[in-house]
PDB file of C-alpha atoms in Angstrom:
ATOM      1  CA  MET A   1     230.974  22.608 -22.038  1.00 48.00           C
ATOM      2  CA  GLN A   2     232.642  21.469 -25.633  1.00 49.00           C
ATOM      3  CA  THR A   3     230.736  18.746 -27.318  1.00 47.00           C
ATOM      4  CA  LYS A   4     232.692  15.924 -29.084  1.00 47.00           C
ATOM      5  CA  LYS A   5     232.101  15.784 -32.803  1.00 47.00           C
ATOM      6  CA  HIS A   6     230.582  12.770 -34.192  1.00 47.00           C
ATOM      7  CA  LEU A   7     233.380  10.629 -36.284  1.00 48.00           C
ATOM      8  CA  PHE A   8     230.564   9.341 -38.862  1.00 45.00           C
ATOM      9  CA  THR A   9     228.427  12.002 -39.759  1.00 55.00           C
ATOM     10  CA  PRO A  10     225.905  11.573 -42.747  1.00 53.00           C
ATOM     11  CA  SER A  11     228.484  13.454 -45.055  1.00 58.00           C
ATOM     12  CA  ARG A  12     231.224  11.730 -44.097  1.00 54.00           C
ATOM     13  CA  LEU A  13     229.701   8.283 -44.334  1.00 45.00           C
ATOM     14  CA  ARG A  14     228.548   9.118 -47.894  1.00 55.00           C
ATOM     15  CA  ALA A  15     232.242  10.301 -48.738  1.00 54.00           C
ATOM     16  CA  THR A  16     233.667   6.751 -46.967  1.00 51.00           C
ATOM     17  CA  ARG A  17     231.209   4.923 -48.863  1.00 52.00           C
ATOM     18  CA  LYS A  18     232.171   6.304 -52.153  1.00 52.00           C
ATOM     19  CA  ASN A  19     236.025   6.081 -51.622  1.00 56.00           C
ATOM     20  CA  TRP A  20     235.374   2.232 -50.933  1.00 51.00           C
ATOM     21  CA  SER A  21     233.458   2.040 -54.187  1.00 52.00           C
ATOM     22  CA  TRP A  22     236.270   3.101 -56.084  1.00 47.00           C
ATOM     23  CA  LYS A  23     238.668   0.885 -54.087  1.00 53.00           C
ATOM     24  CA  PHE A  24     236.512  -2.259 -54.642  1.00 52.00           C
ATOM     25  CA  LEU A  25     236.096  -1.579 -58.744  1.00 47.00           C
ATOM     26  CA  PHE A  26     240.192  -1.125 -58.698  1.00 48.00           C
ATOM     27  CA  LEU A  27     240.530  -4.264 -57.233  1.00 54.00           C
ATOM     28  CA  LEU A  28     237.845  -6.114 -59.541  1.00 52.00           C
ATOM     29  CA  LEU A  29     239.722  -4.518 -62.277  1.00 47.00           C
ATOM     30  CA  PRO A  30     242.092  -7.366 -63.113  1.00 49.00           C
ATOM     31  CA  LEU A  31     239.523 -10.131 -62.560  1.00 50.00           C
ATOM     32  CA  LEU A  32     237.410  -8.159 -65.263  1.00 49.00           C
ATOM     33  CA  ASN A  33     239.995  -8.027 -67.438  1.00 50.00           C
ATOM     34  CA  ILE A  34     240.130  -4.309 -68.107  1.00 49.00           C
ATOM     35  CA  PRO A  35     243.432  -2.708 -68.453  1.00 50.00           C
ATOM     36  CA  LEU A  36     244.523   0.107 -66.455  1.00 47.00           C
ATOM     37  CA  ALA A  37     244.865   3.731 -68.104  1.00 46.00           C
ATOM     38  CA  GLY A  38     248.294   3.463 -70.004  1.00 42.00           C
ATOM     39  CA  GLU A  39     248.432  -0.642 -69.957  1.00 45.00           C
ATOM     40  CA  ALA A  40     248.423  -1.929 -73.297  1.00 57.00           C
ATOM     41  CA  LYS A  41     246.201  -5.079 -73.774  1.00 73.00           C
ATOM     42  CA  LYS A  42     248.946  -8.025 -74.801  1.00 79.00           C
ATOM     43  CA  GLU A  43     247.287  -9.754 -77.864  1.00 81.00           C
ATOM     44  CA  GLY A  44     248.496 -12.346 -79.973  1.00 91.00           C
ATOM     45  CA  ILE A  45     251.425 -14.978 -79.903  1.00 97.00           C
ATOM     46  CA  GLY A  46     255.124 -14.141 -80.657  1.00 98.00           C
ATOM     47  CA  VAL A  47     257.868 -16.101 -82.101  1.00 98.00           C
ATOM     48  CA  VAL A  48     261.669 -15.265 -81.526  1.00 98.00           C
ATOM     49  CA  LEU A  49     263.900 -17.085 -84.420  1.00 98.00           C
ATOM     50  CA  SER A  50     267.749 -16.657 -83.349  1.00 96.00           C
ATOM     51  CA  GLY A  51     270.555 -16.187 -85.761  1.00 93.00           C
ATOM     52  CA  GLY A  52     272.840 -19.062 -86.773  1.00 90.00           C
ATOM     53  CA  ALA A  53     273.393 -19.077 -90.609  1.00 88.00           C
ATOM     54  CA  ALA A  54     272.678 -22.121 -92.185  1.00 90.00           C
ATOM     55  CA  ARG A  55     271.549 -23.545 -89.063  1.00 93.00           C
ATOM     56  CA  GLY A  56     268.914 -21.152 -88.969  1.00 94.00           C
ATOM     57  CA  PHE A  57     267.123 -23.485 -91.518  1.00 96.00           C
ATOM     58  CA  ALA A  58     266.390 -25.246 -88.414  1.00 97.00           C
ATOM     59  CA  HIS A  59     263.314 -22.834 -87.820  1.00 98.00           C
ATOM     60  CA  LEU A  60     261.635 -23.668 -91.138  1.00 98.00           C
ATOM     61  CA  GLY A  61     260.882 -27.021 -89.721  1.00 98.00           C
ATOM     62  CA  ALA A  62     260.110 -25.838 -86.001  1.00 98.00           C
ATOM     63  CA  LEU A  63     257.677 -23.327 -87.585  1.00 98.00           C
ATOM     64  CA  GLN A  64     256.144 -26.253 -89.735  1.00 98.00           C
ATOM     65  CA  ALA A  65     255.971 -28.210 -86.521  1.00 98.00           C
ATOM     66  CA  LEU A  66     254.400 -25.399 -84.768  1.00 98.00           C
ATOM     67  CA  GLU A  67     251.550 -24.968 -87.431  1.00 97.00           C
ATOM     68  CA  ASP A  68     250.570 -28.547 -87.389  1.00 97.00           C
ATOM     69  CA  TYR A  69     249.726 -28.239 -84.014  1.00 97.00           C
ATOM     70  CA  GLY A  70     247.522 -25.321 -84.421  1.00 96.00           C
ATOM     71  CA  ILE A  71     250.059 -22.530 -83.407  1.00 97.00           C
ATOM     72  CA  VAL A  72     250.336 -20.075 -85.706  1.00 96.00           C
ATOM     73  CA  PRO A  73     252.728 -16.735 -84.413  1.00 97.00           C
ATOM     74  CA  THR A  74     250.756 -13.141 -85.302  1.00 96.00           C
ATOM     75  CA  HIS A  75     254.505 -11.592 -84.581  1.00 98.00           C
ATOM     76  CA  VAL A  76     257.927 -12.471 -85.400  1.00 98.00           C
ATOM     77  CA  SER A  77     261.204 -11.029 -84.074  1.00 98.00           C
ATOM     78  CA  GLY A  78     264.884 -12.108 -85.408  1.00 97.00           C
ATOM     79  CA  SER A  79     268.706 -11.603 -85.887  1.00 97.00           C
ATOM     80  CA  SER A  80     270.624 -12.634 -88.789  1.00 94.00           C
ATOM     81  CA  MET A  81     269.060 -15.812 -90.601  1.00 95.00           C
ATOM     82  CA  GLY A  82     266.141 -15.524 -88.093  1.00 97.00           C
ATOM     83  CA  ALA A  83     265.360 -12.139 -89.455  1.00 97.00           C
ATOM     84  CA  ILE A  84     265.640 -13.328 -93.068  1.00 96.00           C
ATOM     85  CA  LEU A  85     263.285 -16.399 -92.721  1.00 97.00           C
ATOM     86  CA  GLY A  86     261.183 -14.562 -89.964  1.00 98.00           C
ATOM     87  CA  ALA A  87     260.430 -11.556 -92.721  1.00 97.00           C
ATOM     88  CA  VAL A  88     259.640 -14.139 -95.740  1.00 97.00           C
ATOM     89  CA  TYR A  89     257.067 -15.837 -93.124  1.00 98.00           C
ATOM     90  CA  ALA A  90     255.429 -12.548 -91.570  1.00 98.00           C
ATOM     91  CA  ALA A  91     254.991 -11.778 -95.163  1.00 97.00           C
ATOM     92  CA  GLY A  92     252.736 -14.554 -95.614  1.00 97.00           C
ATOM     93  CA  VAL A  93     255.188 -17.125 -98.120  1.00 97.00           C
ATOM     94  CA  PRO A  94     254.076 -20.868 -96.356  1.00 97.00           C
ATOM     95  CA  VAL A  95     256.744 -22.646 -95.096  1.00 97.00           C
ATOM     96  CA  SER A  96     256.810 -25.169 -97.225  1.00 96.00           C
ATOM     97  CA  ARG A  97     257.264 -22.788-100.368  1.00 96.00           C
ATOM     98  CA  ILE A  98     260.183 -21.415 -98.169  1.00 96.00           C
ATOM     99  CA  TYR A  99     261.836 -24.483 -97.799  1.00 96.00           C
ATOM    100  CA  SER A 100     261.360 -25.518-101.281  1.00 95.00           C
ATOM    101  CA  PHE A 101     262.972 -22.456-102.559  1.00 92.00           C
ATOM    102  CA  ALA A 102     266.074 -23.069 -99.704  1.00 91.00           C
ATOM    103  CA  ARG A 103     266.726 -26.350-100.957  1.00 91.00           C
ATOM    104  CA  GLN A 104     266.992 -25.434-104.544  1.00 88.00           C
ATOM    105  CA  GLN A 105     269.465 -22.641-104.208  1.00 82.00           C
ATOM    106  CA  HIS A 106     273.289 -22.462-105.525  1.00 78.00           C
ATOM    107  CA  TYR A 107     274.578 -21.213-101.913  1.00 70.00           C
ATOM    108  CA  LEU A 108     278.083 -21.223-103.824  1.00 68.00           C
ATOM    109  CA  LEU A 109     276.839 -17.875-105.418  1.00 67.00           C
ATOM    110  CA  MET A 110     276.816 -16.443-101.912  1.00 64.00           C
ATOM    111  CA  TYR A 111     280.569 -16.082-101.917  1.00 63.00           C
ATOM    112  CA  ARG A 112     281.228 -13.167-104.359  1.00 67.00           C
ATOM    113  CA  PRO A 113     284.744 -11.786-103.124  1.00 62.00           C
ATOM    114  CA  SER A 114     284.145  -8.288-101.383  1.00 64.00           C
ATOM    115  CA  PHE A 115     287.095  -5.706-100.614  1.00 65.00           C
ATOM    116  CA  ASN A 116     284.959  -3.668 -98.418  1.00 68.00           C
ATOM    117  CA  GLY A 117     285.803  -5.228 -94.951  1.00 64.00           C
ATOM    118  CA  ALA A 118     285.055  -8.417 -95.802  1.00 59.00           C
ATOM    119  CA  LEU A 119     285.269 -11.554 -97.324  1.00 61.00           C
ATOM    120  CA  PHE A 120     282.023 -11.660 -99.328  1.00 68.00           C
ATOM    121  CA  HIS A 121     279.373  -9.126-100.760  1.00 67.00           C
ATOM    122  CA  THR A 122     275.630  -9.705 -99.706  1.00 77.00           C
ATOM    123  CA  THR A 123     274.200  -9.383-102.565  1.00 79.00           C
ATOM    124  CA  PHE A 124     272.725 -12.766-103.274  1.00 83.00           C
ATOM    125  CA  ILE A 125     270.997 -11.978 -99.739  1.00 87.00           C
ATOM    126  CA  LYS A 126     268.758  -9.151-100.977  1.00 87.00           C
ATOM    127  CA  GLN A 127     268.084 -11.332-104.514  1.00 87.00           C
ATOM    128  CA  MET A 128     266.593 -14.118-102.510  1.00 89.00           C
ATOM    129  CA  LEU A 129     264.711 -11.563-100.720  1.00 93.00           C
ATOM    130  CA  ASP A 130     263.505 -10.054-103.836  1.00 93.00           C
ATOM    131  CA  HIS A 131     262.531 -13.215-105.599  1.00 92.00           C
ATOM    132  CA  LEU A 132     260.228 -14.619-101.945  1.00 94.00           C
ATOM    133  CA  ILE A 133     258.804 -11.154-101.400  1.00 96.00           C
ATOM    134  CA  PRO A 134     259.179  -9.096-104.429  1.00 94.00           C
ATOM    135  CA  ASN A 135     256.241  -6.903-103.289  1.00 91.00           C
ATOM    136  CA  ASN A 136     257.151  -6.329 -99.491  1.00 93.00           C
ATOM    137  CA  ASN A 137     260.236  -3.554 -98.790  1.00 93.00           C
ATOM    138  CA  THR A 138     258.098  -1.896 -95.716  1.00 97.00           C
ATOM    139  CA  PHE A 139     257.889  -3.427 -92.650  1.00 97.00           C
ATOM    140  CA  GLU A 140     254.004  -2.138 -92.864  1.00 97.00           C
ATOM    141  CA  SER A 141     253.556  -4.321 -96.145  1.00 97.00           C
ATOM    142  CA  LEU A 142     253.698  -7.783 -94.257  1.00 97.00           C
ATOM    143  CA  GLN A 143     250.965  -9.670 -92.977  1.00 97.00           C
ATOM    144  CA  LYS A 144     252.535 -10.432 -89.553  1.00 97.00           C
ATOM    145  CA  LYS A 145     253.998  -7.659 -87.319  1.00 97.00           C
ATOM    146  CA  MET A 146     257.751  -8.249 -87.578  1.00 98.00           C
ATOM    147  CA  TYR A 147     260.999  -6.780 -85.947  1.00 98.00           C
ATOM    148  CA  VAL A 148     264.564  -7.083 -86.944  1.00 98.00           C
ATOM    149  CA  CYS A 149     267.415  -6.716 -84.792  1.00 97.00           C
ATOM    150  CA  ILE A 150     270.841  -5.151 -85.862  1.00 97.00           C
ATOM    151  CA  SER A 151     274.114  -4.496 -84.577  1.00 96.00           C
ATOM    152  CA  ASN A 152     275.529  -0.563 -84.939  1.00 97.00           C
ATOM    153  CA  LEU A 153     279.254  -0.551 -85.274  1.00 94.00           C
ATOM    154  CA  ASN A 154     279.308   3.099 -84.565  1.00 96.00           C
ATOM    155  CA  THR A 155     277.367   3.021 -81.482  1.00 96.00           C
ATOM    156  CA  ALA A 156     278.326  -0.303 -80.299  1.00 95.00           C
ATOM    157  CA  LYS A 157     274.640  -1.180 -79.753  1.00 96.00           C
ATOM    158  CA  TYR A 158     271.802  -3.160 -81.157  1.00 96.00           C
ATOM    159  CA  GLU A 159     268.902  -1.691 -82.514  1.00 97.00           C
ATOM    160  CA  ILE A 160     265.123  -3.514 -83.402  1.00 97.00           C
ATOM    161  CA  VAL A 161     263.808  -1.872 -86.362  1.00 97.00           C
ATOM    162  CA  GLY A 162     259.630  -2.542 -86.931  1.00 97.00           C
ATOM    163  CA  SER A 163     258.976   0.211 -89.528  1.00 97.00           C
ATOM    164  CA  GLY A 164     260.062   1.554 -92.637  1.00 97.00           C
ATOM    165  CA  SER A 165     262.306   0.299 -95.094  1.00 96.00           C
ATOM    166  CA  LEU A 166     262.881  -3.864 -94.786  1.00 97.00           C
ATOM    167  CA  LYS A 167     265.175  -5.130 -97.016  1.00 96.00           C
ATOM    168  CA  ASP A 168     268.032  -3.371 -96.421  1.00 96.00           C
ATOM    169  CA  LYS A 169     267.672  -3.853 -92.272  1.00 97.00           C
ATOM    170  CA  ILE A 170     267.636  -7.489 -92.847  1.00 96.00           C
ATOM    171  CA  VAL A 171     270.715  -7.686 -95.275  1.00 94.00           C
ATOM    172  CA  ALA A 172     272.267  -5.546 -92.272  1.00 95.00           C
ATOM    173  CA  SER A 173     270.824  -8.078 -89.547  1.00 96.00           C
ATOM    174  CA  ALA A 174     272.698 -10.870 -91.187  1.00 92.00           C
ATOM    175  CA  SER A 175     275.975  -9.273 -92.305  1.00 88.00           C
ATOM    176  CA  ILE A 176     278.470 -11.530 -90.490  1.00 83.00           C
ATOM    177  CA  PRO A 177     281.476  -9.596 -89.455  1.00 80.00           C
ATOM    178  CA  PHE A 178     284.663 -10.741 -91.815  1.00 74.00           C
ATOM    179  CA  VAL A 179     282.225 -12.830 -93.660  1.00 78.00           C
ATOM    180  CA  PHE A 180     279.947 -10.405 -95.347  1.00 80.00           C
ATOM    181  CA  GLU A 181     280.559  -6.667 -96.183  1.00 85.00           C
ATOM    182  CA  PRO A 182     278.954  -4.606 -93.646  1.00 87.00           C
ATOM    183  CA  SER A 183     275.740  -2.510 -94.285  1.00 91.00           C
ATOM    184  CA  VAL A 184     275.728   1.045 -94.136  1.00 92.00           C
ATOM    185  CA  ILE A 185     272.578   2.950 -93.747  1.00 95.00           C
ATOM    186  CA  GLY A 186     272.476   6.799 -93.370  1.00 94.00           C
ATOM    187  CA  ASN A 187     275.036   7.615 -91.138  1.00 95.00           C
ATOM    188  CA  PHE A 188     275.758   4.421 -89.295  1.00 96.00           C
ATOM    189  CA  THR A 189     277.131   1.155 -90.182  1.00 94.00           C
ATOM    190  CA  TYR A 190     275.685  -2.213 -89.463  1.00 95.00           C
ATOM    191  CA  VAL A 191     276.468  -5.790 -89.315  1.00 93.00           C
ATOM    192  CA  ASP A 192     274.734  -8.877 -87.992  1.00 93.00           C
ATOM    193  CA  GLY A 193     272.210  -8.306 -85.214  1.00 93.00           C
ATOM    194  CA  GLY A 194     272.895 -11.740 -83.561  1.00 91.00           C
ATOM    195  CA  LEU A 195     276.227 -10.297 -82.381  1.00 90.00           C
ATOM    196  CA  THR A 196     274.445  -8.387 -79.533  1.00 93.00           C
ATOM    197  CA  ASN A 197     271.435  -9.655 -79.557  1.00 95.00           C
ATOM    198  CA  ASN A 198     270.713 -13.096 -80.849  1.00 94.00           C
ATOM    199  CA  LEU A 199     267.348 -13.530 -79.151  1.00 96.00           C
ATOM    200  CA  PRO A 200     265.496 -10.486 -79.337  1.00 97.00           C
ATOM    201  CA  VAL A 201     262.644 -11.050 -77.371  1.00 97.00           C
ATOM    202  CA  GLU A 202     262.474  -7.333 -76.193  1.00 97.00           C
ATOM    203  CA  PRO A 203     259.957  -5.803 -78.623  1.00 97.00           C
ATOM    204  CA  LEU A 204     257.405  -8.658 -78.362  1.00 97.00           C
ATOM    205  CA  LEU A 205     256.970  -8.471 -74.491  1.00 96.00           C
ATOM    206  CA  ASP A 206     254.537  -5.581 -74.275  1.00 92.00           C
ATOM    207  CA  SER A 207     252.661  -6.547 -77.232  1.00 91.00           C
ATOM    208  CA  CYS A 208     251.936 -10.329 -76.904  1.00 96.00           C
ATOM    209  CA  LYS A 209     250.497 -12.415 -74.399  1.00 95.00           C
ATOM    210  CA  TYR A 210     252.538 -15.411 -75.606  1.00 97.00           C
ATOM    211  CA  ILE A 211     255.892 -15.849 -76.555  1.00 97.00           C
ATOM    212  CA  ILE A 212     258.069 -18.553 -78.005  1.00 98.00           C
ATOM    213  CA  GLY A 213     261.757 -18.488 -78.281  1.00 97.00           C
ATOM    214  CA  ILE A 214     263.511 -20.635 -81.017  1.00 97.00           C
ATOM    215  CA  SER A 215     267.166 -21.498 -80.747  1.00 95.00           C
ATOM    216  CA  VAL A 216     269.710 -22.929 -83.091  1.00 94.00           C
ATOM    217  CA  ASN A 217     272.814 -22.583 -81.242  1.00 86.00           C
ATOM    218  CA  SER A 218     274.001 -24.996 -78.420  1.00 73.00           C
ATOM    219  CA  ILE A 219     277.734 -25.411 -77.317  1.00 66.00           C
ATOM    220  CA  ASP A 220     279.581 -28.305 -76.039  1.00 61.00           C
ATOM    221  CA  ARG A 221     281.235 -27.355 -72.821  1.00 68.00           C
ATOM    222  CA  THR A 222     283.716 -30.401 -72.662  1.00 61.00           C
ATOM    223  CA  LEU A 223     285.578 -29.743 -75.725  1.00 64.00           C
ATOM    224  CA  SER A 224     289.559 -30.894 -75.527  1.00 70.00           C
ATOM    225  CA  GLN A 225     292.422 -28.828 -76.242  1.00 76.00           C
ATOM    226  CA  GLU A 226     292.958 -29.945 -79.443  1.00 70.00           C
ATOM    227  CA  GLU A 227     289.324 -29.313 -80.546  1.00 64.00           C
ATOM    228  CA  VAL A 228     289.400 -25.329 -80.145  1.00 60.00           C
ATOM    229  CA  LYS A 229     292.756 -24.987 -81.666  1.00 70.00           C
ATOM    230  CA  GLY A 230     292.940 -22.207 -84.813  1.00 64.00           C
ATOM    231  CA  ALA A 231     290.175 -21.900 -86.857  1.00 61.00           C
ATOM    232  CA  LYS A 232     287.836 -24.046 -84.659  1.00 63.00           C
ATOM    233  CA  GLY A 233     288.990 -21.881 -81.805  1.00 64.00           C
ATOM    234  CA  ILE A 234     287.835 -18.686 -83.212  1.00 63.00           C
ATOM    235  CA  HIS A 235     284.297 -20.045 -83.942  1.00 64.00           C
ATOM    236  CA  ARG A 236     283.852 -21.201 -81.007  1.00 67.00           C
ATOM    237  CA  ALA A 237     284.576 -18.021 -79.302  1.00 71.00           C
ATOM    238  CA  VAL A 238     281.870 -16.100 -81.731  1.00 70.00           C
ATOM    239  CA  THR A 239     279.312 -19.008 -80.815  1.00 72.00           C
ATOM    240  CA  MET A 240     280.280 -18.743 -77.156  1.00 76.00           C
ATOM    241  CA  VAL A 241     279.541 -14.834 -77.366  1.00 75.00           C
ATOM    242  CA  VAL A 242     276.043 -15.421 -79.136  1.00 75.00           C
ATOM    243  CA  VAL A 243     275.115 -18.220 -76.970  1.00 77.00           C
ATOM    244  CA  ALA A 244     275.881 -15.970 -73.909  1.00 78.00           C
ATOM    245  CA  ASN A 245     273.455 -13.504 -74.754  1.00 80.00           C
ATOM    246  CA  GLU A 246     270.928 -15.526 -75.678  1.00 84.00           C
ATOM    247  CA  GLU A 247     270.662 -17.192 -72.208  1.00 86.00           C
ATOM    248  CA  GLN A 248     270.238 -13.247 -71.212  1.00 87.00           C
ATOM    249  CA  ARG A 249     266.590 -13.617 -72.735  1.00 93.00           C
ATOM    250  CA  ARG A 250     265.325 -16.907 -72.825  1.00 92.00           C
ATOM    251  CA  HIS A 251     263.823 -16.675 -69.439  1.00 94.00           C
ATOM    252  CA  LEU A 252     261.789 -13.960 -70.745  1.00 96.00           C
ATOM    253  CA  CYS A 253     259.883 -16.372 -73.603  1.00 97.00           C
ATOM    254  CA  ASN A 254     256.818 -18.412 -72.061  1.00 97.00           C
ATOM    255  CA  PHE A 255     257.933 -21.133 -73.866  1.00 98.00           C
ATOM    256  CA  TYR A 256     261.853 -21.672 -74.941  1.00 97.00           C
ATOM    257  CA  ILE A 257     262.684 -24.438 -77.937  1.00 97.00           C
ATOM    258  CA  GLU A 258     266.455 -25.358 -78.567  1.00 95.00           C
ATOM    259  CA  ILE A 259     267.059 -26.981 -81.281  1.00 95.00           C
ATOM    260  CA  LYS A 260     270.173 -29.018 -80.131  1.00 91.00           C
ATOM    261  CA  GLN A 261     270.774 -31.261 -83.172  1.00 90.00           C
ATOM    262  CA  ALA A 262     271.608 -27.879 -85.401  1.00 88.00           C
ATOM    263  CA  GLY A 263     274.389 -26.782 -83.052  1.00 81.00           C
ATOM    264  CA  LYS A 264     276.249 -30.145 -84.113  1.00 82.00           C
ATOM    265  CA  PHE A 265     276.778 -28.674 -87.444  1.00 83.00           C
ATOM    266  CA  SER A 266     278.814 -25.499 -89.159  1.00 80.00           C
ATOM    267  CA  VAL A 267     276.787 -22.077 -89.577  1.00 79.00           C
ATOM    268  CA  LEU A 268     277.864 -22.563 -93.116  1.00 79.00           C
ATOM    269  CA  ASP A 269     276.738 -26.122 -93.684  1.00 85.00           C
ATOM    270  CA  PHE A 270     274.127 -24.966 -95.847  1.00 86.00           C
ATOM    271  CA  HIS A 271     274.158 -28.121 -98.174  1.00 89.00           C
ATOM    272  CA  ARG A 272     272.598 -29.685 -95.128  1.00 92.00           C
ATOM    273  CA  ILE A 273     269.064 -27.879 -95.270  1.00 94.00           C
ATOM    274  CA  GLU A 274     267.242 -31.232 -95.417  1.00 96.00           C
ATOM    275  CA  GLU A 275     268.967 -32.364 -91.856  1.00 96.00           C
ATOM    276  CA  PHE A 276     268.166 -28.670 -90.401  1.00 96.00           C
ATOM    277  CA  TYR A 277     264.788 -28.611 -91.201  1.00 97.00           C
ATOM    278  CA  ALA A 278     263.972 -32.124 -89.650  1.00 97.00           C
ATOM    279  CA  ALA A 279     266.122 -31.316 -86.678  1.00 96.00           C
ATOM    280  CA  GLY A 280     263.889 -28.197 -86.244  1.00 97.00           C
ATOM    281  CA  TYR A 281     260.745 -30.152 -86.729  1.00 98.00           C
ATOM    282  CA  ASN A 282     261.566 -33.107 -84.618  1.00 97.00           C
ATOM    283  CA  ALA A 283     262.982 -31.178 -81.520  1.00 97.00           C
ATOM    284  CA  THR A 284     259.740 -28.918 -81.977  1.00 98.00           C
ATOM    285  CA  VAL A 285     257.210 -31.665 -81.950  1.00 98.00           C
ATOM    286  CA  GLU A 286     259.284 -33.426 -78.950  1.00 98.00           C
ATOM    287  CA  TYR A 287     259.303 -30.116 -76.722  1.00 98.00           C
ATOM    288  CA  ILE A 288     255.585 -29.940 -77.727  1.00 97.00           C
ATOM    289  CA  GLU A 289     254.811 -33.411 -76.111  1.00 97.00           C
ATOM    290  CA  LYS A 290     257.012 -32.892 -73.165  1.00 97.00           C
ATOM    291  CA  ASN A 291     255.515 -29.452 -72.395  1.00 97.00           C
ATOM    292  CA  PRO A 292     251.601 -29.829 -73.230  1.00 95.00           C
ATOM    293  CA  GLY A 293     250.923 -26.323 -71.768  1.00 95.00           C
ATOM    294  CA  ILE A 294     251.926 -24.655 -75.181  1.00 96.00           C
ATOM    295  CA  MET A 295     248.906 -26.542 -76.751  1.00 95.00           C
ATOM    296  CA  LYS A 296     246.737 -23.883 -75.172  1.00 94.00           C
ATOM    297  CA  LEU A 297     248.279 -21.570 -77.728  1.00 95.00           C
ATOM    298  CA  SER A 298     246.236 -24.243 -80.648  1.00 91.00           C
ATOM    299  CA  ARG A 299     243.927 -21.952 -82.543  1.00 75.00           C
ATOM    300  CA  PHE A 300     244.586 -18.878 -80.166  1.00 68.00           C
ATOM    301  CA  GLU A 301     242.424 -16.035 -80.771  1.00 55.00           C
ATOM    302  CA  ASN A 302     243.020 -12.523 -79.580  1.00 48.00           C
TER     303      ASN A 302
END
């Protein structure tokens, strides 16, 4: 007569206990805050600065308000004007100095005629960067991790750059089509990053524990027929494209600050810097007061 084998022999019991020990440890990993193999630990606070030409000066007010509440970003990502101001901020230049410098500039100098696929040259942008961050021409030289979004005309795709040469990427990111001449880097031609990705949150997703998105663009959805004629219609069409690609990404941010007041002014209103700054500061303070959860980022330490 054949005897039945026991299901739980001593050796099998030991093997079972061993397997369950590993399973129990695996279940405890999230509670112990131990990252799994291949999983990068997210650290720091990222801020995404949208493009918006002159409206972008509202970012200065927003950044100052965040710092006044003890919220200091460690990573920055930006398009167009967001890339310009973001890079200077990432270099360690205080917001107050950037704002003071911006107020003293003669922006008519930006409009130097060009015959290279646009109305104006971009030399003024590089001169501003050379003055504010003379010793920084690589991403690696900045104090904060920085990413810049640029639009590749050849491939019809956006690219996000975070290493290598810096100022040529910033100029490219701010090269508004038809307004400023495009930038040629290597074998490709680049224009304004905001055209394809005006809220470049993607590079921060894997590295930042918290992400703050800041947009200086908003759109009135109730305009009359008269208000969309001629040049106004062209400007609105571009704004629609920009706002649409921002809306695809805003949900990826933990906190999203929309500076609606800035959207009421033209992207070429460089003489309204004080108003843009105030709009950015006030909108951010209002957001913080309505969303106190953001205060967990105050004096945040990795």
